[in-house]
Tab-separated table of C-alpha atoms and ligand atoms in Angstrom:
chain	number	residue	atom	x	y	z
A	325	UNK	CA	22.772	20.434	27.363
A	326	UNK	CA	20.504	20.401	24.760
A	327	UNK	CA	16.716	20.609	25.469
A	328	UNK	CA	13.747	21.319	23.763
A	329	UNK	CA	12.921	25.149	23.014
A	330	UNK	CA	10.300	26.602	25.348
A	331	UNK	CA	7.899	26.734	22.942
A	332	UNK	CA	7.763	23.162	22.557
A	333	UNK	CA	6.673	22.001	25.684
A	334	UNK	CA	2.942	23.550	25.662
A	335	UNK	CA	2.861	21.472	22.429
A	336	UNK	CA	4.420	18.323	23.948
A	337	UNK	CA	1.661	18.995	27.148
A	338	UNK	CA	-1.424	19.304	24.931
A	339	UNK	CA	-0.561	16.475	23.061
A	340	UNK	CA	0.039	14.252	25.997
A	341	UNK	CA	-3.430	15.519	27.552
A	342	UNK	CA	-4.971	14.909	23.841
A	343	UNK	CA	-3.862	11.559	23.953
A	344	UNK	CA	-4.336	10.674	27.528
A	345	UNK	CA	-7.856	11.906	26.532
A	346	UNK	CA	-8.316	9.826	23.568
A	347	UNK	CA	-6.810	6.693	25.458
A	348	UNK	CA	-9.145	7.099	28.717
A	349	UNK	CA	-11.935	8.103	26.200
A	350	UNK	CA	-11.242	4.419	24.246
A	351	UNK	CA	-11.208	2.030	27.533
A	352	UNK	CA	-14.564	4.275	28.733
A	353	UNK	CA	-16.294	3.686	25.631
A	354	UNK	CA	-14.696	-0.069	25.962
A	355	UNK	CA	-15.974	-0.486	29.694
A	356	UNK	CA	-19.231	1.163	29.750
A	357	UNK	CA	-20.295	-1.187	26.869
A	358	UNK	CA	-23.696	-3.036	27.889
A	359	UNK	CA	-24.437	-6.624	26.772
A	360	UNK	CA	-27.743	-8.320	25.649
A	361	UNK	CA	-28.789	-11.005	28.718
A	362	UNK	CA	-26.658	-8.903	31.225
A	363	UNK	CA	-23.298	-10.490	29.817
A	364	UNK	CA	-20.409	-8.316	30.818
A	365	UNK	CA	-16.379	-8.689	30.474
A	366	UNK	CA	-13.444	-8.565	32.588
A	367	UNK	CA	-10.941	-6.983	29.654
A	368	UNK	CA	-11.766	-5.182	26.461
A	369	UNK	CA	-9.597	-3.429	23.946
A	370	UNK	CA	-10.886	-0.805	20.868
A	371	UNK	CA	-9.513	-2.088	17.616
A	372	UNK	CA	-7.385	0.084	15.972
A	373	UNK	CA	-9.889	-0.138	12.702
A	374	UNK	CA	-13.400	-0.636	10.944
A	375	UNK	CA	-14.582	1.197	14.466
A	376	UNK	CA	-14.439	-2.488	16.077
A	377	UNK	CA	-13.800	-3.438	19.614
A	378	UNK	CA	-13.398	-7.178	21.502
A	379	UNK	CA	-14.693	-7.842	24.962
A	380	UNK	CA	-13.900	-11.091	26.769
A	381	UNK	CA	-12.985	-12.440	30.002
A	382	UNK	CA	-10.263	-15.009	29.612
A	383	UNK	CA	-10.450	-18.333	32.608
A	384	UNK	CA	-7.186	-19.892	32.949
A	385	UNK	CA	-8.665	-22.938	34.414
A	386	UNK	CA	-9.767	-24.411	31.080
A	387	UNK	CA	-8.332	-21.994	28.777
A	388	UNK	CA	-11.570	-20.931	27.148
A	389	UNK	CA	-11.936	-17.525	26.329
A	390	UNK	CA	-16.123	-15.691	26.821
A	391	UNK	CA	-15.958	-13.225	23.768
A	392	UNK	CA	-18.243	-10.461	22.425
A	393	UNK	CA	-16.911	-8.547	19.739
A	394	UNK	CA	-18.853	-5.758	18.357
A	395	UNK	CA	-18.251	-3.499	15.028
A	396	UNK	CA	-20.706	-0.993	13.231
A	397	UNK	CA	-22.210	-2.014	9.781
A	398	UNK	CA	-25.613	-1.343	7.655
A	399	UNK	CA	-28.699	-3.707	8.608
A	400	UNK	CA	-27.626	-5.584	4.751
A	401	UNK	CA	-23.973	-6.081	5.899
A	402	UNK	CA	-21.499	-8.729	7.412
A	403	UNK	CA	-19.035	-8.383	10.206
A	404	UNK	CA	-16.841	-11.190	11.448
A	405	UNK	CA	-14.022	-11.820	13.844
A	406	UNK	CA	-12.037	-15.068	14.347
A	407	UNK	CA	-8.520	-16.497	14.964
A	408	UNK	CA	-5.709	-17.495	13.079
A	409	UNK	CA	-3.893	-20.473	14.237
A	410	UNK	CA	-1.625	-20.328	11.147
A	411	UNK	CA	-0.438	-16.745	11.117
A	412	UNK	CA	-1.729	-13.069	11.633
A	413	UNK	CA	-3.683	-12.588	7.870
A	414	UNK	CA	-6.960	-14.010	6.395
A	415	UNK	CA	-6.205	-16.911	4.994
A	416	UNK	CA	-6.587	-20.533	7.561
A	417	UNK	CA	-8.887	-17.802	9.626
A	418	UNK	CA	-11.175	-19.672	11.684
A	419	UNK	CA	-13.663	-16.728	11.707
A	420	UNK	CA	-17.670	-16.136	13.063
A	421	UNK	CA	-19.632	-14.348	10.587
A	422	UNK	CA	-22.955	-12.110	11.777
A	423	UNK	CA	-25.611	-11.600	9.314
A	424	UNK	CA	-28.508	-10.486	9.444
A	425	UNK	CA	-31.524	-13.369	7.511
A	426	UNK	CA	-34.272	-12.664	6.055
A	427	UNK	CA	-36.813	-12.569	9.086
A	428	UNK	CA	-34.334	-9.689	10.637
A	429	UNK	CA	-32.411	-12.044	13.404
A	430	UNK	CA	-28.501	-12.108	13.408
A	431	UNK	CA	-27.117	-15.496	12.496
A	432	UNK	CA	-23.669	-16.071	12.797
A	433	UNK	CA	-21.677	-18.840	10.431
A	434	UNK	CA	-18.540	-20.250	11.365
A	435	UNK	CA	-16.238	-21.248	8.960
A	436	UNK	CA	-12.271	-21.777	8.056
A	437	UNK	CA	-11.454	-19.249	5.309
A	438	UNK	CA	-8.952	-20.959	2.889
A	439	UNK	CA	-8.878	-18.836	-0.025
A	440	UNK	CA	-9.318	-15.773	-1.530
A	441	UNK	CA	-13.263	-16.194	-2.329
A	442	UNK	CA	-13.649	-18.852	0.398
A	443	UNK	CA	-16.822	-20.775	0.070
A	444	UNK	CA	-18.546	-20.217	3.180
A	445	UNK	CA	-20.340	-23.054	4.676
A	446	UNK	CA	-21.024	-23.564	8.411
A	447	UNK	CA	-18.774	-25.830	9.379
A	448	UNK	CA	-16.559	-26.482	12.712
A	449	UNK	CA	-13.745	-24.816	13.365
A	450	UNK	CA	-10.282	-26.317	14.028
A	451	UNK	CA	-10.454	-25.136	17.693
A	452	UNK	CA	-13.611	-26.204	20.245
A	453	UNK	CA	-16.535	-23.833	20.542
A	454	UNK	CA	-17.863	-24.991	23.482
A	455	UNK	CA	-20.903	-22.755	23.305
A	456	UNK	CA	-23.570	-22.204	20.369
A	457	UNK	CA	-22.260	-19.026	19.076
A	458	UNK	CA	-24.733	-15.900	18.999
A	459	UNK	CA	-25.360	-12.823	17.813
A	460	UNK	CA	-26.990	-9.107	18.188
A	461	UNK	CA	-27.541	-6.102	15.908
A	462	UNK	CA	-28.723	-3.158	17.720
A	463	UNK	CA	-28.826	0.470	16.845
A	464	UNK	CA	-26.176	-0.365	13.323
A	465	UNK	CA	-23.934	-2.451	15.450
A	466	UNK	CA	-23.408	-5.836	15.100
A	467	UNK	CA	-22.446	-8.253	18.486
A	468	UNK	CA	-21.010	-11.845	18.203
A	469	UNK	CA	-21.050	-13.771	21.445
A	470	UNK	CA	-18.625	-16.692	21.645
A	471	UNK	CA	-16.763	-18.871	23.510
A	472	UNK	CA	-13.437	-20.178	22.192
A	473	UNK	CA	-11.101	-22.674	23.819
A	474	UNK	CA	-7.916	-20.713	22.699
A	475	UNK	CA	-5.595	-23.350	19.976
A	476	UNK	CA	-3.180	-24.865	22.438
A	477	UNK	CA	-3.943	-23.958	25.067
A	478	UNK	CA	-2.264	-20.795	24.708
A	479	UNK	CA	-3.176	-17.177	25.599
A	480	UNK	CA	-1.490	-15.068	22.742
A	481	UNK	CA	-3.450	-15.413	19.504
A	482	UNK	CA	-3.677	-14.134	16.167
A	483	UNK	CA	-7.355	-12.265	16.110
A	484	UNK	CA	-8.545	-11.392	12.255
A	485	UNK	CA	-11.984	-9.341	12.092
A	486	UNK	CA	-13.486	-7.712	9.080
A	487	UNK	CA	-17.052	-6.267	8.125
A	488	UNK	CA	-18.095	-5.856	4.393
A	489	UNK	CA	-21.525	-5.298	2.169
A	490	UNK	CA	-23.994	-7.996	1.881
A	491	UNK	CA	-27.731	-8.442	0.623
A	492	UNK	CA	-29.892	-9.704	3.866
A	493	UNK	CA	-28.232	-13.677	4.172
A	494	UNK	CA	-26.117	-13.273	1.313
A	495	UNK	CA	-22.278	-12.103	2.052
A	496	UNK	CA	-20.211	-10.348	-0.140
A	497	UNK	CA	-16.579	-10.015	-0.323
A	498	UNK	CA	-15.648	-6.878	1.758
A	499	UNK	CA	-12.919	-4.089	0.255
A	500	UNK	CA	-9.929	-5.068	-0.265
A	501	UNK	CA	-7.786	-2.301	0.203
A	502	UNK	CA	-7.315	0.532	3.166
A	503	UNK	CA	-8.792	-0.506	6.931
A	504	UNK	CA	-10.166	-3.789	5.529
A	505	UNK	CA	-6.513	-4.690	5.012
A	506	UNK	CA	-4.925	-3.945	8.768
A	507	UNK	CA	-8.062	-5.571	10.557
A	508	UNK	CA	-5.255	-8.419	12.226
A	509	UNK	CA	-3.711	-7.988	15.754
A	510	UNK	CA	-2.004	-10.247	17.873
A	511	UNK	CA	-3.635	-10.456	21.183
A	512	UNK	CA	-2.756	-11.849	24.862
A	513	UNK	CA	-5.957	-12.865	26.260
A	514	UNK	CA	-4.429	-13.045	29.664
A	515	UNK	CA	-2.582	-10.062	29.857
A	516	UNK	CA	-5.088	-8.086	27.358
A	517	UNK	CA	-1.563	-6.160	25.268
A	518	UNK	CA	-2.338	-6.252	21.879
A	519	UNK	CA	0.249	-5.387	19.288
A	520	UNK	CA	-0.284	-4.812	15.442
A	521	UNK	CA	2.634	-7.373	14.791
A	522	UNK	CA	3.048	-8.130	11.317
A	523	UNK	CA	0.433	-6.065	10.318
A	524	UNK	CA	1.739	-2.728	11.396
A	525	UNK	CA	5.175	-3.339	10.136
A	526	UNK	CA	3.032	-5.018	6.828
A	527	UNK	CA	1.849	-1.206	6.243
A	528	UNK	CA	4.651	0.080	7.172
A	529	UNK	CA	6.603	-1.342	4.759
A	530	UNK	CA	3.621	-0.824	2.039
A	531	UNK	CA	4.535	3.013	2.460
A	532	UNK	CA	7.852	2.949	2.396
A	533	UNK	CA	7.690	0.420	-1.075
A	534	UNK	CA	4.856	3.542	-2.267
A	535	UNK	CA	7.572	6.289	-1.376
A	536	UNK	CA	10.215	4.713	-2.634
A	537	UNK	CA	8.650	3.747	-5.957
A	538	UNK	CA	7.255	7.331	-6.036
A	539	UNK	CA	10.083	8.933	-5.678
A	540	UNK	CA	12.277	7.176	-8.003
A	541	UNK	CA	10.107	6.009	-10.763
A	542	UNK	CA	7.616	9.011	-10.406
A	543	UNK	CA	9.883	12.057	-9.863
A	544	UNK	CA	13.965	11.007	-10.548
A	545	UNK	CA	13.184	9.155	-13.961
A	546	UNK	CA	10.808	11.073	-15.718
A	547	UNK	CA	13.236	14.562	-14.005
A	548	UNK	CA	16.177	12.423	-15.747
A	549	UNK	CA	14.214	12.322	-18.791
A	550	UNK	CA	13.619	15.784	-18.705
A	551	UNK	CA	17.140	16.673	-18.401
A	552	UNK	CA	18.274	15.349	-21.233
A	553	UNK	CA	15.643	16.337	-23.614
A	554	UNK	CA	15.826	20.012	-22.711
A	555	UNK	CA	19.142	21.006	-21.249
A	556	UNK	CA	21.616	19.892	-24.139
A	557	UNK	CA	20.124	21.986	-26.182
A	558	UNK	CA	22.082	24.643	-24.784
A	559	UNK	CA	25.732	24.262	-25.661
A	560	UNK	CA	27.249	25.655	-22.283
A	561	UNK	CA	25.627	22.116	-20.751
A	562	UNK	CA	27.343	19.839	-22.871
A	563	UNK	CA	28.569	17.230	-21.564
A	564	UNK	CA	26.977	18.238	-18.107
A	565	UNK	CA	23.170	17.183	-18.958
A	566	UNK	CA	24.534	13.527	-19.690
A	567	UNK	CA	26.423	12.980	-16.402
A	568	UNK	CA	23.343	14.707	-14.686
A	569	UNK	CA	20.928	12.599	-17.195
A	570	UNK	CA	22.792	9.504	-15.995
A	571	UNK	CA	23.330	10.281	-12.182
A	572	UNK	CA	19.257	10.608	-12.280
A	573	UNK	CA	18.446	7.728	-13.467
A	574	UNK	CA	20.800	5.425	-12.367
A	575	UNK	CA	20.230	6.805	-8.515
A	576	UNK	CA	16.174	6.132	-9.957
A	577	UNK	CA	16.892	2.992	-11.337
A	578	UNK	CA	18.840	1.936	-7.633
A	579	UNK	CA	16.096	3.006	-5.347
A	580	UNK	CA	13.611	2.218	-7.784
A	581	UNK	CA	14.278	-1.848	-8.022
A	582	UNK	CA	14.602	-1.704	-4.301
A	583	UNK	CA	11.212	-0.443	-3.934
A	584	UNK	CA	10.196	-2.986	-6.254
A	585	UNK	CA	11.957	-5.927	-5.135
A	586	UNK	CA	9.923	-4.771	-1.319
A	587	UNK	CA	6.665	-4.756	-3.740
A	588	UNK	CA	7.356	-8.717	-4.798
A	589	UNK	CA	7.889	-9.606	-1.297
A	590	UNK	CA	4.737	-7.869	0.016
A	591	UNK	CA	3.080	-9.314	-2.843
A	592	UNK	CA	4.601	-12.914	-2.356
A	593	UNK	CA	3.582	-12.386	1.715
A	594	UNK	CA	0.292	-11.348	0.674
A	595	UNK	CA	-1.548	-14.698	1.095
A	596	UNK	CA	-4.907	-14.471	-0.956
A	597	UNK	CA	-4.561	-10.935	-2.356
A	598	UNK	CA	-3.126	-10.339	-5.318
A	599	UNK	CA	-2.995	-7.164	-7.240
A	600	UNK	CA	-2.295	-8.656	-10.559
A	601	UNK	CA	-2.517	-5.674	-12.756
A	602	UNK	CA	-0.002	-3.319	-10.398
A	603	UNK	CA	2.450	-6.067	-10.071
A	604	UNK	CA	2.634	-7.050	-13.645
A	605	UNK	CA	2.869	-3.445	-14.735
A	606	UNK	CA	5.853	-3.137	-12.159
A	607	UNK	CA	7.335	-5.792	-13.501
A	608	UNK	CA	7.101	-4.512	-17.079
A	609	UNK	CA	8.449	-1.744	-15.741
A	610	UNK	CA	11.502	-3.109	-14.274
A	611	UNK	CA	12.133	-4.810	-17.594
A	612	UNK	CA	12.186	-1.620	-19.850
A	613	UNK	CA	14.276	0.225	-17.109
A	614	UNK	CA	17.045	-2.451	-17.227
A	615	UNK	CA	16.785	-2.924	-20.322
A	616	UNK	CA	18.056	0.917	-20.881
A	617	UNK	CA	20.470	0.124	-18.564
A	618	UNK	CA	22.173	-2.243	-20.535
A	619	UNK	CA	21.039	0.080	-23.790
A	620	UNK	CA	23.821	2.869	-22.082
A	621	UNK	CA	26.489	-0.089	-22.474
A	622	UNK	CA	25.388	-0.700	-26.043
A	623	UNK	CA	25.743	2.810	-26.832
A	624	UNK	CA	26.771	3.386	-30.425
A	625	UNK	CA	29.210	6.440	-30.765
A	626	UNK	CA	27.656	9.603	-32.191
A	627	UNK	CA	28.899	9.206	-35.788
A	628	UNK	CA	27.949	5.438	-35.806
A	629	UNK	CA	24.967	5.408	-38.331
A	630	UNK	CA	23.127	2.880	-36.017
A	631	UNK	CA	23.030	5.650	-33.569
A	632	UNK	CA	19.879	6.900	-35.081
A	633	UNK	CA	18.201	3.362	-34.591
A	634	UNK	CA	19.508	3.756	-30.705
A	635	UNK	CA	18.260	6.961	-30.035
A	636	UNK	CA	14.733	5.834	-31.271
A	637	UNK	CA	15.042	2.578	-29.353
A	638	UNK	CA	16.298	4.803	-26.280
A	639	UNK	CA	13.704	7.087	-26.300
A	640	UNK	CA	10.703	4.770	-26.660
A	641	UNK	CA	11.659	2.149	-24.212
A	642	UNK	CA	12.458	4.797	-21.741
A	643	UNK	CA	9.164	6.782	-22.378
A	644	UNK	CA	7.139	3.886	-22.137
A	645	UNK	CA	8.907	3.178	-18.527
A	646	UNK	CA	8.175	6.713	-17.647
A	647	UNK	CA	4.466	6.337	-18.951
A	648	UNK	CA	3.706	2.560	-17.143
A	649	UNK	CA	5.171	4.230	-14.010
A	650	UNK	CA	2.672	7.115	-13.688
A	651	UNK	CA	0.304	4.496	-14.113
A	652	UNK	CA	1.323	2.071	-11.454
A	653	UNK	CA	2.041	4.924	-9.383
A	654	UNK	CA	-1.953	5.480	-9.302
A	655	UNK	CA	-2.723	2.095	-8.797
A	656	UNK	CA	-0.912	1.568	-6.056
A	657	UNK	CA	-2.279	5.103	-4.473
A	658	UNK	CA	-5.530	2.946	-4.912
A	659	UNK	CA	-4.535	0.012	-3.155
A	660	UNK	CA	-2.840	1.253	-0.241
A	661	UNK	CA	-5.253	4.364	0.096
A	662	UNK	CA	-3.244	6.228	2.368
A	663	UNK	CA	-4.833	9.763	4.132
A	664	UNK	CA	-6.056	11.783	1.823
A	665	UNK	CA	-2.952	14.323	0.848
A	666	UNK	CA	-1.026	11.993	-0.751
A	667	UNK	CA	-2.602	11.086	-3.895
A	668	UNK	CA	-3.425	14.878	-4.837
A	669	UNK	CA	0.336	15.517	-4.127
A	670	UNK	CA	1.364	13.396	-6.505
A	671	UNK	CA	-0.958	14.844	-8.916
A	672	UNK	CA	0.756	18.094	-8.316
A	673	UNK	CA	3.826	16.897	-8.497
A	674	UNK	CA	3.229	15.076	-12.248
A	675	UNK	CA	1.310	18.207	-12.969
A	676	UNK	CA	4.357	20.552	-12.338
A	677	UNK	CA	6.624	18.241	-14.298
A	678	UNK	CA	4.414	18.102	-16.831
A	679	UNK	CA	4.223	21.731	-16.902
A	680	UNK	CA	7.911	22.488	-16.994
A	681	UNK	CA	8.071	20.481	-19.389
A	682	UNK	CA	5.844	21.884	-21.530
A	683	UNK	CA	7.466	25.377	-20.956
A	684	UNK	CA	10.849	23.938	-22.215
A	685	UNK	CA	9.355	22.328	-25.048
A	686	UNK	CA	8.142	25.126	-26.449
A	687	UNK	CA	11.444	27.082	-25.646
A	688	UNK	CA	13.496	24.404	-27.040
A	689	UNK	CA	11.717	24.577	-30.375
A	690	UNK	CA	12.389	28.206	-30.698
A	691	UNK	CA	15.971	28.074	-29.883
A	692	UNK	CA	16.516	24.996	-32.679
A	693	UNK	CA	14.171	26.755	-35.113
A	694	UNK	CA	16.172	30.002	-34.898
A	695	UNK	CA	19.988	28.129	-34.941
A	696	UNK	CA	18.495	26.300	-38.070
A	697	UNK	CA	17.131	29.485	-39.602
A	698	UNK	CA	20.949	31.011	-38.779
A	699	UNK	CA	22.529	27.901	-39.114
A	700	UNK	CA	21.284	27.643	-42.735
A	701	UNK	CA	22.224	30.802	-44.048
A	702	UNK	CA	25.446	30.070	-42.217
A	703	UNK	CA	26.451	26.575	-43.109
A	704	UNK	CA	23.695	23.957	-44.383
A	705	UNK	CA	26.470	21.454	-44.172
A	706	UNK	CA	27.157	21.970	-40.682
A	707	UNK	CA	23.745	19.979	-39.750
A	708	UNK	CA	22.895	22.160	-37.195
A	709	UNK	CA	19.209	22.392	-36.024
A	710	UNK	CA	17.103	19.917	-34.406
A	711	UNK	CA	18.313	16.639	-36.497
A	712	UNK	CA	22.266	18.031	-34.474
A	713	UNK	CA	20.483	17.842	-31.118
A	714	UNK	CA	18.314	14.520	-31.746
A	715	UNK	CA	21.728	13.389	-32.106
A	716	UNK	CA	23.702	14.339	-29.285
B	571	NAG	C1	-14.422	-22.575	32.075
B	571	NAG	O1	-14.289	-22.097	33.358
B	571	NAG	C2	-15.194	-21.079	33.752
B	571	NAG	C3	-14.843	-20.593	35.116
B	571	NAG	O2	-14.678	-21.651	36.006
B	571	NAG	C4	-16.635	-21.584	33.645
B	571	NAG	O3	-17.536	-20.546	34.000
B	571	NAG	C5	-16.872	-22.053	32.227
B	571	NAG	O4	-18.172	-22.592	32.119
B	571	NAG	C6	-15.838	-23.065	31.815
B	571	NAG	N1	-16.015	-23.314	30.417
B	571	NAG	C7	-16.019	-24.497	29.903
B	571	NAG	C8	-16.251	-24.608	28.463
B	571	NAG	O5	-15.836	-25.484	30.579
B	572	NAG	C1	-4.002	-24.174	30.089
B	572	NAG	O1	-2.839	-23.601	30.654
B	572	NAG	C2	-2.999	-23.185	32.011
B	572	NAG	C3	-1.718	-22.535	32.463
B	572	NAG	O2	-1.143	-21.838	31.453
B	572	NAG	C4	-3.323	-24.392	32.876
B	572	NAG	O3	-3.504	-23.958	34.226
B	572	NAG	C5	-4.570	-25.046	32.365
B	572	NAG	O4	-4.826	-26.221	33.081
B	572	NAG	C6	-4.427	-25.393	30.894
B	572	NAG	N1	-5.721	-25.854	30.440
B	572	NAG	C7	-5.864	-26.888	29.651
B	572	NAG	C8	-7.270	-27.229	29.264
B	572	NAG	O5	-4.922	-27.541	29.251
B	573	NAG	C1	-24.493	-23.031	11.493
B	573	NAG	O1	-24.628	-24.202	12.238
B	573	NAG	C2	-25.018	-23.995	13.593
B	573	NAG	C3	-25.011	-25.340	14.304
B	573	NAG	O2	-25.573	-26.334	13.548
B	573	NAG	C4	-26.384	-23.333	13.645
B	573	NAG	O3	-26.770	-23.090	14.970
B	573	NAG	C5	-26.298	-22.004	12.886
B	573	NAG	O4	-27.550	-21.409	12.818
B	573	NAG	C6	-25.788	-22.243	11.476
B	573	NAG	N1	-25.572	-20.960	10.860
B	573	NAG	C7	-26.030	-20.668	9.648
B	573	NAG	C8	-25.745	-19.292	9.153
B	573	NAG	O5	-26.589	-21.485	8.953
């Protein structure tokens, strides 16, 4: 019985024709592509980034594969596309690199790419090339022409590309971070489906390690924080801001190591990439947050003269935490670049908190300067003021 409101099916149309468009618009841009020597390609399919796209016609009879894959780049730059017996990333990549030498023709190295800051000498690759590889650059696009003889014989493959800066001949390394990171898909030279495989669910799982570390290290722990510094100043929320203090973090602290335990797998998948700084910070932070964790066991009671010690323990451990997170938080915006909204929300997010907690700053000093002031000509014994509250 239940259907979709009227209104949403002019939606639902136009964004079936908009994508019907873009789809039809892809394989025309694909098919009408024209080849240097009159070369042309049964099956071609636009890669999903760096504005790249493969052409080949795949012959069954001897399982080689006649490739031309093409990809935009400055006149200094690289581009290169190869296969990955080993697994879809970089690293065992049996890759052909276009470049463009010094008297302005494209040469293309082959290579096996078996670290981070491979080496790259022209060598063989672990699968035949029957054919001399070549290589075009015409109006800021770069061509490679090959012909593989697919690893064993079989027609699904892992296909890496990737295009980066360079200086005429000499290659440097390309960005690390955003497109440069998704350019793997596995593809079925027969059949021509492609699917993003591990890289797709890769990013998919970067975002939901960034939202989960965001939302519990960024907003739930410093909001925690906040909670307790400025809401037991007011009698009324007694013993209230401590249960809330503690739901807040510990439901931060939960989500927050399971975001981070996802960040040491990524970062233990990532073969050849490693963001040293942003993982050592997280772990630092992970260290400091359980370590306040155990802190709340160790808890001295209120009149316990070692509960001054605590509380200055408590509240730089857990500021640091709050501090390294914001941090991290930033650097890992960096690394997995998502579209542009994200990063400036997060600003405005850490600029509200900031600001409310500014606000209650300054009302909480003028609420304990006032009890003291009464509190004084009340009962000086009675310790009231703002020593009382640093010790609740
Ligand atoms: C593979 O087979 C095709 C079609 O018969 C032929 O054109 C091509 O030259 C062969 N390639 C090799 C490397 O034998
Ligand atoms: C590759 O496999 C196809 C069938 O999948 C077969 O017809 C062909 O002979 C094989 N080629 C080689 C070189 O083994
Ligand atoms: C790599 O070696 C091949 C074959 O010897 C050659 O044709 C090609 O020009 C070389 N590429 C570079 C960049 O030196």
């Amino acid at each position: 019985m239940a259907r979709p409101g009227h209104s949403a099916w002019p939606l639902l149309a136009g964004m079936l024709v908009l994508f019907a468009a873009r789809a039809s618009g892809q394989t025309q841009d694909c098919l009408s592509a024209t080849f240097q020597g009159g070369r042309t390609f049964q099956t071609c399919n636009a890669m999903p980034v760096l504005g790249a796209s493969l052409h080949w016609t795949y012959h069954t009879e001897n399982g080689t594969a006649d490739i031309a894959f093409r990809a935009p780049q400055n006149s200094n730059g690289w581009v290169a596309w190869g296969i990955n017996p080993s697994g879809l990333f970089m690293a065992g990549s049996n890759v052909f690199i276009a470049s463009q030498d010094s008297s302005g023709g494209v040469s293309i190295l082959t290579t096996v790419l078996e670290s981070t800051s491979p080496t790259l000498t022209n060598r063989s690759l672990s699968f035949e090339v029957p054919v001399t590889p070549a290589g075009e650059y015409v109006a800021g696009v770069y061509t490679i022409f090959a012909t593989v003889k697919l690893p064993s014989n079989i027609t699904t493959q892992n296909t890496v590309w990737q295009a980066g800066p360079g200086n005429t001949g000499a290659i440097s390394p390309h960005p690390t971070s955003g497109p440069n990171l998704q350019s793997t898909r596995r593809l079925d030279f027969l059949s021509g489906q492609s699917t993003g495989g591990g890289s797709n669910s890769r990013l998919h799982r970067r975002n939901i390690h960034g939202i989960l570390n965001a939302v519990s290290w960024g907003i739930l722990i410093p909001l925690g924080a906040m909670i307790a510094r400025y809401l037991r100043v007011f009698e009324a929320a007694d013993p209230a801001w401590f249960y809330l203090h503690i739901s807040c973090q510990l439901s931060g602290y939960v989500l927050g190591v399971a975001g981070w335990a996802l960040g040491l797998k990524l970062g233990s998948e990532s073969k050849g990439i490693t963001y040293n700084p942003h993982r050592n910070i997280g772990i630092a932070i992970f260290c400091l947050a359980t370590l306040q964790v155990f802190a709340l066991m160790l808890r001295p009671d209120k009149k316990n003269k070692y509960r001054f010690y605590w509380n200055i323990y408590h509240h730089s451990v857990g500021y640091s935490a709050i501090v390294l997170s914001a941090i991290n938080i930033f650097k890992g915006l960096d690394i997995l670049k998502p579209a542009g909204g994200w990063k400036k929300a997060y600003i405005a997010i850490l600029a509200t908190l900031a600001g409310v907690a500014l606000f209650l700053e300054a009302v909480t000093w003028v609420i304990v300067l006032r009890r003291r002031k009464s509190g004084k000509a009340h009962a000086a014994a009675n310790g009231a003021g703002w020593q009382h509250q640093q010790g609740a």
